[in-house]
PDB file of C-alpha atoms in Angstrom:
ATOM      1  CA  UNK T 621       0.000   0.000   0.000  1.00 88.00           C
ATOM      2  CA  UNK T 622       1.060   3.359  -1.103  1.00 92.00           C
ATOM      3  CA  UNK T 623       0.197   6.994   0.317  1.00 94.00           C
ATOM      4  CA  UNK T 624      -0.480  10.232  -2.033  1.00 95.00           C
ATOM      5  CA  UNK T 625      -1.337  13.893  -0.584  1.00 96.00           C
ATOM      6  CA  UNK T 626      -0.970  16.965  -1.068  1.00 96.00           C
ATOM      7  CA  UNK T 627       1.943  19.206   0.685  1.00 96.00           C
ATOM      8  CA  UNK T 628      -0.667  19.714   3.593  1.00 96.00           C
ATOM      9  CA  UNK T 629      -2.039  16.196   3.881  1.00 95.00           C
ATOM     10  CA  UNK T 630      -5.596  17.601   3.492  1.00 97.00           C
ATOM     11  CA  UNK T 631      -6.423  15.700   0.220  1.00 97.00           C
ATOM     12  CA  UNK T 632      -4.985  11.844   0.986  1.00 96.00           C
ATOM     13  CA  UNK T 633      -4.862   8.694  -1.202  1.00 96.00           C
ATOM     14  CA  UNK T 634      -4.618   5.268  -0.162  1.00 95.00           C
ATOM     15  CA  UNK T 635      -3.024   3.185  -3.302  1.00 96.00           C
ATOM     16  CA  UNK T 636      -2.952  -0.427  -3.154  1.00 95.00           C
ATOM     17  CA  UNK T 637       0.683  -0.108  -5.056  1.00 94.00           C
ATOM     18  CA  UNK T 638       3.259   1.830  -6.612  1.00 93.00           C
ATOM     19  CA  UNK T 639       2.397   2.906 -10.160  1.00 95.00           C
ATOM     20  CA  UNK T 640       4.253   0.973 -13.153  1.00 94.00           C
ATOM     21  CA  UNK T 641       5.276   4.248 -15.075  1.00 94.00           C
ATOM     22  CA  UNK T 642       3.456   7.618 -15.082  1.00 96.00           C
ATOM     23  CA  UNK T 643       2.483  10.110 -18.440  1.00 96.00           C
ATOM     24  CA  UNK T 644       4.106  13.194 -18.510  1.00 96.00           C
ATOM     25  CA  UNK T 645       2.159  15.746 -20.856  1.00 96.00           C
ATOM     26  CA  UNK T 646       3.567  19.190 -22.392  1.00 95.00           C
ATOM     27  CA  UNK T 647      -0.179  20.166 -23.428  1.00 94.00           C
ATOM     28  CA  UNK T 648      -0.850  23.931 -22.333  1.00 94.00           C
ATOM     29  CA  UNK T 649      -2.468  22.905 -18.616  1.00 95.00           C
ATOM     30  CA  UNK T 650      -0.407  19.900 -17.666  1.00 96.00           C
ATOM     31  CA  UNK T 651       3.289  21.528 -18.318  1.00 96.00           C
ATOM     32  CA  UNK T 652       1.774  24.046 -15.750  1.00 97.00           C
ATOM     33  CA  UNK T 653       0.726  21.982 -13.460  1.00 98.00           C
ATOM     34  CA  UNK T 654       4.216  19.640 -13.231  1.00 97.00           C
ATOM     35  CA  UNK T 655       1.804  16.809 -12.955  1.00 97.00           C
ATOM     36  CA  UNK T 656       3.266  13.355 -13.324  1.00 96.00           C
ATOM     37  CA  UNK T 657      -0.114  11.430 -14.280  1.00 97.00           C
ATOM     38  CA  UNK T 658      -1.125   7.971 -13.164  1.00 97.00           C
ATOM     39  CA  UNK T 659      -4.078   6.050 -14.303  1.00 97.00           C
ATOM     40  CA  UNK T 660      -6.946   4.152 -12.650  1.00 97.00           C
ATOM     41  CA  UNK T 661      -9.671   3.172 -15.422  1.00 93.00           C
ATOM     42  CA  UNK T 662     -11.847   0.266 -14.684  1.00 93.00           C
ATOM     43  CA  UNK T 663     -10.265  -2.594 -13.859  1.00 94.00           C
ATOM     44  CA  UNK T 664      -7.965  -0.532 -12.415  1.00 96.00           C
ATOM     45  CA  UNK T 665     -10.041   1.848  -9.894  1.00 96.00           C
ATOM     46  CA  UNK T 666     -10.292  -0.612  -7.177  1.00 96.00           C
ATOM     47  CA  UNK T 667      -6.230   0.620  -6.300  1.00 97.00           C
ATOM     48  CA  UNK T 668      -7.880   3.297  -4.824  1.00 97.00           C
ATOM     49  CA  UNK T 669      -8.646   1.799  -1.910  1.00 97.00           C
ATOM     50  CA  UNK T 670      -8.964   5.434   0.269  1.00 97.00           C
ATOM     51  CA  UNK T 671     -10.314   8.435  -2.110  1.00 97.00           C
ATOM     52  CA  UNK T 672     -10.010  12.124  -0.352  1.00 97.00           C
ATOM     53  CA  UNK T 673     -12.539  14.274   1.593  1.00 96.00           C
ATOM     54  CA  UNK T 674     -14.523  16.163  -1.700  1.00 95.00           C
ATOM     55  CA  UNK T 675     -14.995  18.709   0.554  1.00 96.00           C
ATOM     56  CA  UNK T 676     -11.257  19.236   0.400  1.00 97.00           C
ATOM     57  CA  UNK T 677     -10.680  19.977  -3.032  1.00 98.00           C
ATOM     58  CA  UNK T 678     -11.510  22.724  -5.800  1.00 97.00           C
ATOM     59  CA  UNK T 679     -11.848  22.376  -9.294  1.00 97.00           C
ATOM     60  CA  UNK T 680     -11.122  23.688 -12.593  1.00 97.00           C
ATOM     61  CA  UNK T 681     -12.489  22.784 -15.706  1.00 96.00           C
ATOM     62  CA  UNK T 682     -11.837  24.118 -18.997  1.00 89.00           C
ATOM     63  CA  UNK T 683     -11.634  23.620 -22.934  1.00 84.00           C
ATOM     64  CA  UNK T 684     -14.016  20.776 -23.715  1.00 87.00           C
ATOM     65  CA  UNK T 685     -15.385  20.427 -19.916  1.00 92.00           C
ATOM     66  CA  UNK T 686     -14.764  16.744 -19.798  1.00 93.00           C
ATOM     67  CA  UNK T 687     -11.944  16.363 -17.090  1.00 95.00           C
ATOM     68  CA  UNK T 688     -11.753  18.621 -13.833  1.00 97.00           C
ATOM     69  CA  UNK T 689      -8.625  18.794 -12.009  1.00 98.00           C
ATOM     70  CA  UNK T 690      -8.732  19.240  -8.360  1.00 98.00           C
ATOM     71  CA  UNK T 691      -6.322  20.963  -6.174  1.00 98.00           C
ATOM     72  CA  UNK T 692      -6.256  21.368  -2.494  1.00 98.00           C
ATOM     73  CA  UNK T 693      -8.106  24.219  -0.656  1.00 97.00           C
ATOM     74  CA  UNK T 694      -5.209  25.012   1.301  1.00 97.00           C
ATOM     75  CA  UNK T 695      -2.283  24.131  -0.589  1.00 97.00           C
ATOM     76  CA  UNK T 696      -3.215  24.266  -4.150  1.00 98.00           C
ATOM     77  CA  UNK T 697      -1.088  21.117  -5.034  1.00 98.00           C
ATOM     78  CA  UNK T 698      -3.095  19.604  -8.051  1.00 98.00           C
ATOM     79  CA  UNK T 699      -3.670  16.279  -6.589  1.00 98.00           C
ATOM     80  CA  UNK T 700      -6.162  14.233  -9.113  1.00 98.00           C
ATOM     81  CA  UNK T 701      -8.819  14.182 -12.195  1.00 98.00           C
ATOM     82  CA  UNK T 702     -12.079  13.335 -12.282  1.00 97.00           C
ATOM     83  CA  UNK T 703     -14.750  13.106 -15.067  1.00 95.00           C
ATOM     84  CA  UNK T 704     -16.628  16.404 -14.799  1.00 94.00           C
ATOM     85  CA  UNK T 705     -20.424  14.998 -15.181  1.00 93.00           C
ATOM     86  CA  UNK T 706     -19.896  12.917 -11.952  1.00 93.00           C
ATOM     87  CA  UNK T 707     -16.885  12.984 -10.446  1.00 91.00           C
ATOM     88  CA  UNK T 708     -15.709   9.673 -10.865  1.00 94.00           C
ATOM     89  CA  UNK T 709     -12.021   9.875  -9.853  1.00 93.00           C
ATOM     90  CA  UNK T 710      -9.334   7.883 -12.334  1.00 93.00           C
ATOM     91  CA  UNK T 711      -6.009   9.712 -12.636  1.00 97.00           C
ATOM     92  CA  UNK T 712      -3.895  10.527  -9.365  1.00 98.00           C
ATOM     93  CA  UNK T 713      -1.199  13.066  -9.790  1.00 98.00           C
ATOM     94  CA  UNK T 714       2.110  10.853  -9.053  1.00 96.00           C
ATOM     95  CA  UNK T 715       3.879  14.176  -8.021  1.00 96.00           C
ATOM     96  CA  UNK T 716       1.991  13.432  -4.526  1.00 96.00           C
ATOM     97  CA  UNK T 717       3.300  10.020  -3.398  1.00 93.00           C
ATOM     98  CA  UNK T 718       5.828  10.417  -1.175  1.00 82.00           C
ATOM     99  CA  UNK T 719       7.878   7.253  -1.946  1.00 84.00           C
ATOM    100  CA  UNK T 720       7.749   7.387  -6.034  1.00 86.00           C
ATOM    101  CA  UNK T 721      11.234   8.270  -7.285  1.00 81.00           C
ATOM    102  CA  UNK T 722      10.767  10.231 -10.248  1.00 77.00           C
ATOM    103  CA  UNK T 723      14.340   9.083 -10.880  1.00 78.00           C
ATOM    104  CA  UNK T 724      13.055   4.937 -11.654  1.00 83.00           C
ATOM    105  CA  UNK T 725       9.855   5.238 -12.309  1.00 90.00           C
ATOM    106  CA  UNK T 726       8.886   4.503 -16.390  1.00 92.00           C
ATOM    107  CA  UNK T 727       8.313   8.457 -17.422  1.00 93.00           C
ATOM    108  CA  UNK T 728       5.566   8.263 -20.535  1.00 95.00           C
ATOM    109  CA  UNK T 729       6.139  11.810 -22.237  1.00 95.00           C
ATOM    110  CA  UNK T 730       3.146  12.480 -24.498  1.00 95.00           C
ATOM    111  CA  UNK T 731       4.012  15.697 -26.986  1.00 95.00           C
ATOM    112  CA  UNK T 732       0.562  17.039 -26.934  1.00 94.00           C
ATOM    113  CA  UNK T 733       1.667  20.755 -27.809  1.00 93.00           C
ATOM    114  CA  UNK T 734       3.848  19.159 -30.676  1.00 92.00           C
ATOM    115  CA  UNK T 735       7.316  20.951 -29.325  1.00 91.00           C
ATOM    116  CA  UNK T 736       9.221  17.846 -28.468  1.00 91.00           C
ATOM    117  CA  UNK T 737      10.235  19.542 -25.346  1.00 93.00           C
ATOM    118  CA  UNK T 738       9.744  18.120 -21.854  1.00 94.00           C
ATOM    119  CA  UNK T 739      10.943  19.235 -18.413  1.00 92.00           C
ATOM    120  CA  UNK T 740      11.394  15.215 -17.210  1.00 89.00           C
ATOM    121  CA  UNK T 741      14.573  13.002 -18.291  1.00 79.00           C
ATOM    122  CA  UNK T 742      14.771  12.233 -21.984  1.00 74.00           C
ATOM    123  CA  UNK T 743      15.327   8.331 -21.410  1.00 70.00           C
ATOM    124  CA  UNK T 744      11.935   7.082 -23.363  1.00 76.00           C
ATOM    125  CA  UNK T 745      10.564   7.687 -26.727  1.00 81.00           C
ATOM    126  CA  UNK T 746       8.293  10.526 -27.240  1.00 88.00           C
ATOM    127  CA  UNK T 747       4.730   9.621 -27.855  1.00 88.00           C
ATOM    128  CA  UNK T 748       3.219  11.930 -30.344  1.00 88.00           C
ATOM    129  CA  UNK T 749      -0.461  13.389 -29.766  1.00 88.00           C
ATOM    130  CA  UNK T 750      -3.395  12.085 -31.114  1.00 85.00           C
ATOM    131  CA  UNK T 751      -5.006  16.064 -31.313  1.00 83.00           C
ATOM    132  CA  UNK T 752      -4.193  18.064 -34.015  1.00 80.00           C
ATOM    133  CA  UNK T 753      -2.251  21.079 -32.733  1.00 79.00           C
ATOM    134  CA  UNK T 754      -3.648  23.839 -31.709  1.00 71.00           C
ATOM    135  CA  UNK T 755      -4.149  27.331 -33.200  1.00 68.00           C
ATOM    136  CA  UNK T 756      -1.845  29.543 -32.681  1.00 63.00           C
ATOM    137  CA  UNK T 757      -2.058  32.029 -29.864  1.00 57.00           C
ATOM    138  CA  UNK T 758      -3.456  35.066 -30.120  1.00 58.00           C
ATOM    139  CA  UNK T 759      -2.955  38.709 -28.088  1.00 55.00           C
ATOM    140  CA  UNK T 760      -5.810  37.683 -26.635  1.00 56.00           C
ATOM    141  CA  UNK T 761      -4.512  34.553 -25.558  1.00 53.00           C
ATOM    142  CA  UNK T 762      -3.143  33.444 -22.611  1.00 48.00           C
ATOM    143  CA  UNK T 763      -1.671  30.125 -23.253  1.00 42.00           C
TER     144      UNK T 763
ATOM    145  CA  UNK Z1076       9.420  37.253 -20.919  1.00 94.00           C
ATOM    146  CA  UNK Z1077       5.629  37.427 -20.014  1.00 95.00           C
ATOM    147  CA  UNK Z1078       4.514  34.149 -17.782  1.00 96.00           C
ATOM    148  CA  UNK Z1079       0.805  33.325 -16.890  1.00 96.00           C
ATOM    149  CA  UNK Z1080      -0.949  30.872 -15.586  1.00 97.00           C
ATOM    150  CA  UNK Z1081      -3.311  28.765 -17.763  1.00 95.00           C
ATOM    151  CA  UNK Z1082      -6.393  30.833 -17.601  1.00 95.00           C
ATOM    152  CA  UNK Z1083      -4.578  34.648 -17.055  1.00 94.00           C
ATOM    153  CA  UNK Z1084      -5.842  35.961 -13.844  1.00 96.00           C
ATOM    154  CA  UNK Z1085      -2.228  35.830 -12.935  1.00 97.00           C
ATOM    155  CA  UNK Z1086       0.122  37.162 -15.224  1.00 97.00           C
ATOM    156  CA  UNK Z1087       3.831  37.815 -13.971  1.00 98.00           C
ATOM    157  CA  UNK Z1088       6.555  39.472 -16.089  1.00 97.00           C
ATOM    158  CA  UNK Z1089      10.585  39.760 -15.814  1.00 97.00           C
ATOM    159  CA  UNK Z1090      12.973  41.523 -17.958  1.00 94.00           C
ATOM    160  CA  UNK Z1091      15.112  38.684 -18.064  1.00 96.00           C
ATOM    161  CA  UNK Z1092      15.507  34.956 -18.240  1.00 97.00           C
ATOM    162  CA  UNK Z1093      16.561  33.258 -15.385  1.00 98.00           C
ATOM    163  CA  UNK Z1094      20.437  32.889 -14.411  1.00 98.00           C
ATOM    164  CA  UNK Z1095      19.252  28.992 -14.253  1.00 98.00           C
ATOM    165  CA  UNK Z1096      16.168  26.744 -12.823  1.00 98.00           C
ATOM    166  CA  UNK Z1097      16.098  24.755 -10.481  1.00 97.00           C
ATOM    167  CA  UNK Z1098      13.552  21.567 -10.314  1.00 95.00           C
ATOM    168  CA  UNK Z1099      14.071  20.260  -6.935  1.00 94.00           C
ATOM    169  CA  UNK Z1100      13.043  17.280  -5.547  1.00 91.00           C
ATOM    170  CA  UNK Z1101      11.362  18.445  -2.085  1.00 92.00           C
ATOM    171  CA  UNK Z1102       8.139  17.794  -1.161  1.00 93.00           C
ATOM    172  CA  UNK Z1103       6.834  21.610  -1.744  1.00 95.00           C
ATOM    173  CA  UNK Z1104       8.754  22.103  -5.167  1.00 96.00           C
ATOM    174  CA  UNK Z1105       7.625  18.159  -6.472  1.00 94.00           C
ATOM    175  CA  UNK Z1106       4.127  18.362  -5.208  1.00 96.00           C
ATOM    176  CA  UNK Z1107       3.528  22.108  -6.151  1.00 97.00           C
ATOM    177  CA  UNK Z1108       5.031  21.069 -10.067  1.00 96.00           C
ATOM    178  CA  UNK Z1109       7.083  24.028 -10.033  1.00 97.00           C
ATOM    179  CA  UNK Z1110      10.363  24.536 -11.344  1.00 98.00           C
ATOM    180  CA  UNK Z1111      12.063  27.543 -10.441  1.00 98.00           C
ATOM    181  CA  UNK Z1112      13.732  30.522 -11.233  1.00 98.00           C
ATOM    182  CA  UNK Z1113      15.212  33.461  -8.930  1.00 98.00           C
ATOM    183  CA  UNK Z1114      14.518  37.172  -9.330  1.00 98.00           C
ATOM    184  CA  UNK Z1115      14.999  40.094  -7.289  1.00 98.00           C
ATOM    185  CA  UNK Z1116      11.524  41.502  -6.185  1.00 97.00           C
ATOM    186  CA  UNK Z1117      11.938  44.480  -7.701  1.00 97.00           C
ATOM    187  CA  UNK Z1118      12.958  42.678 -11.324  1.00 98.00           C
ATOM    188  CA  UNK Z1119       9.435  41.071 -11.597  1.00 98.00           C
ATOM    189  CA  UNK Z1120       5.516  42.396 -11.989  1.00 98.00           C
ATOM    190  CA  UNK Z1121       2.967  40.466 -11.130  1.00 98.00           C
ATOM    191  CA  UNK Z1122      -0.766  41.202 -11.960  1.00 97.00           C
ATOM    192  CA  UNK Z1123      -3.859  39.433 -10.369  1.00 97.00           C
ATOM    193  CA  UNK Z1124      -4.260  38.402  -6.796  1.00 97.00           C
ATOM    194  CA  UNK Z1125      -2.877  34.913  -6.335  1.00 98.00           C
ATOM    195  CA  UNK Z1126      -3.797  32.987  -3.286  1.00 98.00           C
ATOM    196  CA  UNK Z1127      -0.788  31.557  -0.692  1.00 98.00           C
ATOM    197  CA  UNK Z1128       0.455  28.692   0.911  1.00 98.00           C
ATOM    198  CA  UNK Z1129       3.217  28.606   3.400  1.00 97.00           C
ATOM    199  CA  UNK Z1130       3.790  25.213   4.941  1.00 95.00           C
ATOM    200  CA  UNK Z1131       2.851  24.364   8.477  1.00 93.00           C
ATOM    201  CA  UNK Z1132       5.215  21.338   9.151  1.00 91.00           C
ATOM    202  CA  UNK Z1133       8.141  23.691   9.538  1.00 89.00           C
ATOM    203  CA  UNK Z1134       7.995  26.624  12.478  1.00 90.00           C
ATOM    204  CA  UNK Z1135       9.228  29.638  10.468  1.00 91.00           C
ATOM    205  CA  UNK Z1136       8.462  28.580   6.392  1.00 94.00           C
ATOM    206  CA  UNK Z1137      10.992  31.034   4.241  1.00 94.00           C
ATOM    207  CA  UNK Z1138       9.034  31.250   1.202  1.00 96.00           C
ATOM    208  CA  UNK Z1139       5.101  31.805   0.819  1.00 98.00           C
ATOM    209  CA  UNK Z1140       3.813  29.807  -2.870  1.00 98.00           C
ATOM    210  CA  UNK Z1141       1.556  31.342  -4.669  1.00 98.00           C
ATOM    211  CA  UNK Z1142      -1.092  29.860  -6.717  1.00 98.00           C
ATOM    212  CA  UNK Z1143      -3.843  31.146  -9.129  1.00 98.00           C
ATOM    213  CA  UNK Z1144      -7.001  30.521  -6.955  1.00 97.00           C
ATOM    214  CA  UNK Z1145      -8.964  30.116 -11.070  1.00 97.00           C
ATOM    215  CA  UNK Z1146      -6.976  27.103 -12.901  1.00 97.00           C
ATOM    216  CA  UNK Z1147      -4.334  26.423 -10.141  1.00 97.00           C
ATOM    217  CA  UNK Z1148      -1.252  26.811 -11.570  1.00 98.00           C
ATOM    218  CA  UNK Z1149       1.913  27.214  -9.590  1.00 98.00           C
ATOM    219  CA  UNK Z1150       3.056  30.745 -10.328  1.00 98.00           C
ATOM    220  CA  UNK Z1151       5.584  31.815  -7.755  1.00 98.00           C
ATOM    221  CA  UNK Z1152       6.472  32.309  -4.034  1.00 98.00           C
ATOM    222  CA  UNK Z1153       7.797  35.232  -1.984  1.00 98.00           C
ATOM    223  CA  UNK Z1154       9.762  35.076   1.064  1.00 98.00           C
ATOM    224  CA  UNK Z1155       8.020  35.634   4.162  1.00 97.00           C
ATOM    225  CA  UNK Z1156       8.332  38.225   6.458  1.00 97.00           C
ATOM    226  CA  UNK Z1157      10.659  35.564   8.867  1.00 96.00           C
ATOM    227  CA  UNK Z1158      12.503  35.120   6.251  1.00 96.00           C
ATOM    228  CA  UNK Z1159      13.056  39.236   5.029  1.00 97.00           C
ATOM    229  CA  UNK Z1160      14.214  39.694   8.586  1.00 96.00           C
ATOM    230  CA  UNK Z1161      16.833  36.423   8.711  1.00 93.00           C
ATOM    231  CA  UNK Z1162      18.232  37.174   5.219  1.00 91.00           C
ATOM    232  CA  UNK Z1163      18.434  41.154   5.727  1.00 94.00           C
ATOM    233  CA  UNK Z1164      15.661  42.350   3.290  1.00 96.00           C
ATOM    234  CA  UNK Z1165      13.583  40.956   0.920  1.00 96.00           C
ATOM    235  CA  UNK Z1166      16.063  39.906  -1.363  1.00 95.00           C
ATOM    236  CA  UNK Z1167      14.399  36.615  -3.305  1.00 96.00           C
ATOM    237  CA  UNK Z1168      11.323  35.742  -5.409  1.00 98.00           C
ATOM    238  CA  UNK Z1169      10.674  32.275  -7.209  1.00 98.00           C
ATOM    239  CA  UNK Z1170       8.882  32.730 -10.552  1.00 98.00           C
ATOM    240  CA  UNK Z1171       7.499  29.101 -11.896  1.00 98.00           C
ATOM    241  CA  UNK Z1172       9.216  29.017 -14.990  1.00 98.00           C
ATOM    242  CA  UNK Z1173       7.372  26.065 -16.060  1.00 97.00           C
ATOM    243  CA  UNK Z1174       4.801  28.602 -17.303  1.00 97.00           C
ATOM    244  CA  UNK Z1175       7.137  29.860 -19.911  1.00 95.00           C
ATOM    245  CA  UNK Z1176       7.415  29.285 -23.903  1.00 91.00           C
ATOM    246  CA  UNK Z1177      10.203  27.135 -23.179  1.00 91.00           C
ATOM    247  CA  UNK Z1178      11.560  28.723 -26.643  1.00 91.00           C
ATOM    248  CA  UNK Z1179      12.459  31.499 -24.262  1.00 93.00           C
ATOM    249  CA  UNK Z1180      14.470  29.779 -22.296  1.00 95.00           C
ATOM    250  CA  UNK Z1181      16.844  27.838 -25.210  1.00 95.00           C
ATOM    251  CA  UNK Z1182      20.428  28.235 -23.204  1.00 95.00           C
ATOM    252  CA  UNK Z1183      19.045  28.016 -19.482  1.00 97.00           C
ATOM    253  CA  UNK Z1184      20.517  25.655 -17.448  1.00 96.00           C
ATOM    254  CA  UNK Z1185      18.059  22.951 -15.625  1.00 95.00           C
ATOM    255  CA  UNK Z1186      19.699  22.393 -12.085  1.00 95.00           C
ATOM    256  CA  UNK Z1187      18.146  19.377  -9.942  1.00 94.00           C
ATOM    257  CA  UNK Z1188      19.021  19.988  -6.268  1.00 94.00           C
ATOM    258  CA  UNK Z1189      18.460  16.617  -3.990  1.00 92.00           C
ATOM    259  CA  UNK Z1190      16.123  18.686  -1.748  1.00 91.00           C
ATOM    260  CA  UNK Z1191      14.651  16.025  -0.444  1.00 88.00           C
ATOM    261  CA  UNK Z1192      17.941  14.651   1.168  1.00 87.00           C
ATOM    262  CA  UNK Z1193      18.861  18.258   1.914  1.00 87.00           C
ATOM    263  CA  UNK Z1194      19.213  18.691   5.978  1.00 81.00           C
ATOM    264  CA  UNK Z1195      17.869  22.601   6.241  1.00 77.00           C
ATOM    265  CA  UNK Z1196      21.032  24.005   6.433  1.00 79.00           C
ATOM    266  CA  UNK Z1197      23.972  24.362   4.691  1.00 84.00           C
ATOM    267  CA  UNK Z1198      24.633  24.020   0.892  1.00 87.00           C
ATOM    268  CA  UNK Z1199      22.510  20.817  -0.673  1.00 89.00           C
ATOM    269  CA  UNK Z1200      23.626  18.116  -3.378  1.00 92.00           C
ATOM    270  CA  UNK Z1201      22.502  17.559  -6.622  1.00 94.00           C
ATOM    271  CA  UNK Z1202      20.266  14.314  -7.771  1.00 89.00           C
ATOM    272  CA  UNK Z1203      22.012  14.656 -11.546  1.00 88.00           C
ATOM    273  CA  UNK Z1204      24.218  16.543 -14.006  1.00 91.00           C
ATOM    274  CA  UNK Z1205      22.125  20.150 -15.141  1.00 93.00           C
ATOM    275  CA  UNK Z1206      20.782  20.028 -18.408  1.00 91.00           C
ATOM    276  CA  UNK Z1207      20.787  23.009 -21.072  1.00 93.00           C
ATOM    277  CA  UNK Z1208      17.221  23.295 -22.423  1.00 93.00           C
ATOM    278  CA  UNK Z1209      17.343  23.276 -26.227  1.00 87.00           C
ATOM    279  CA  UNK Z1210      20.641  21.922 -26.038  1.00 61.00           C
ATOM    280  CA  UNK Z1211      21.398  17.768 -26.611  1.00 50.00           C
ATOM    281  CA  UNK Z1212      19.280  15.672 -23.910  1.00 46.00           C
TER     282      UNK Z1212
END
């Protein structure tokens, strides 16, 4: 059994163990967030074996409204995605278990903003994006 | 360089790139995603009111993170007042540099202190050799 929180332990995780390898996405959101993404689709969800407090978390939810990412109230650490219509809870932000070593775990790096450029270790292939890429940013654009 | 966080309520700018960044292993830097780069105060605007975190475990936190309370994102810390009296002013600010084009930053050297193993005091280790972003992997 594994733990995940965030920096203030308000939003906790109980993971029955250690994640085989974790995504790393450059799309505009995840680079921002330094998220380290690990999956728990059906058959997987029942490693979740402790899911956080809802009460403890906020959410924001943007482009096509289908995900909502969920930070902690106090500490803002982005700890986990849920589908927006219901809240079912499948990816766990890896960044928050305490024992993963970013150093040996199997890094994933998905080039969703088609740069090639990632702020984890080159040591895997790059896996290029199933989108198209986006426009290009405008003055009014923030991205 | 203009930075902002994914949705632009909080937009920071700084006349130059960083000296280097450092993505640190510690619990705050890992779990808050940020990867940072050092400015005087007076060398960077910010605009929008983020909201702040300063840890609890330790008894005098140096640096306050700030977050956009909107989409989230990381965007920077500031010392805290402890900390502007213990270093002699307020000397430091952290600007996520993970919010940058990283186009802008083609030369910057990627440090990776062992913060984790780091004691509290004194001068920490390294986990790895620095990497040159836009440079060979």
């Amino acid at each position: 059994m594994i733990r995940a929180a965030c920096h203030c332990g308000a939003v906790r995780f109980e993971i029955s163990e250690p994640p085989a390898w974790v995504l790393d996405c450059n799309c505009t959101i995840c680079r921002r967030y330094g998220a380290l993404w690990s999956y728990y689709h059906p058959p997987d969800h029942h490693k979740l074996t402790r899911l956080p407090d809802p009460a403890a978390t906020e959410t924001y939810v943007w482009g096509d409204k289908a995900l909502a990412f969920h930070r902690c109230r106090t500490c803002g650490c982005v700890t986990h995605t849920s589908v927006a219509a219901d809240g079912f809870i499948f990816i766990v932000n890896a960044r928050m278990m305490a024992g993963l070593d970013p150093a040996t775990v199997t890094i994933r790096r998905k080039d969703n903003s088609h740069s090639g450029f990632f702020w984890t270790r080159p040591d895997t292939p790059v896996i290029p994006s199933q989108h198209p890429p986006m426009p290009p940013p405008t003055f009014e654009d923030w991205r | 360089m203009t930075l902002s966080c994914l949705c632009g309520r909080i937009r920071l700018g700084v006349e130059n790139r960083p000296e280097y960044i450092n993505a640190c292993n510690c619990t705050l830097c890992a779990k808050t995603g940020a990867r940072w780069g050092y400015y005087a105060p007076a060398d960077v605007t910010v605009d929008g009111d983020a909201k702040g975190y300063r840890r609890a475990d330790k008894d005098e936190p140096n640096a306050e993170v700030r977050f956009c309370p909107d989409c989230g994102s990381t965007t920077h810390f500031v010392l805290t007042e402890g900390a502007v009296a213990k270093f002699g002013g307020n000397t430091l600010m952290g600007v996520n540099m993970a919010l940058a084009d990283e186009r802008e930053l083609t030369g910057v050297e990627v440090r990776y202190p062992d913060g984790r193993a780091w004691s509290g005091a004194g001068g920490f280790g390294y986990r790895r050799e620095p990497r040159i972003i836009g440079g060979r992997p």
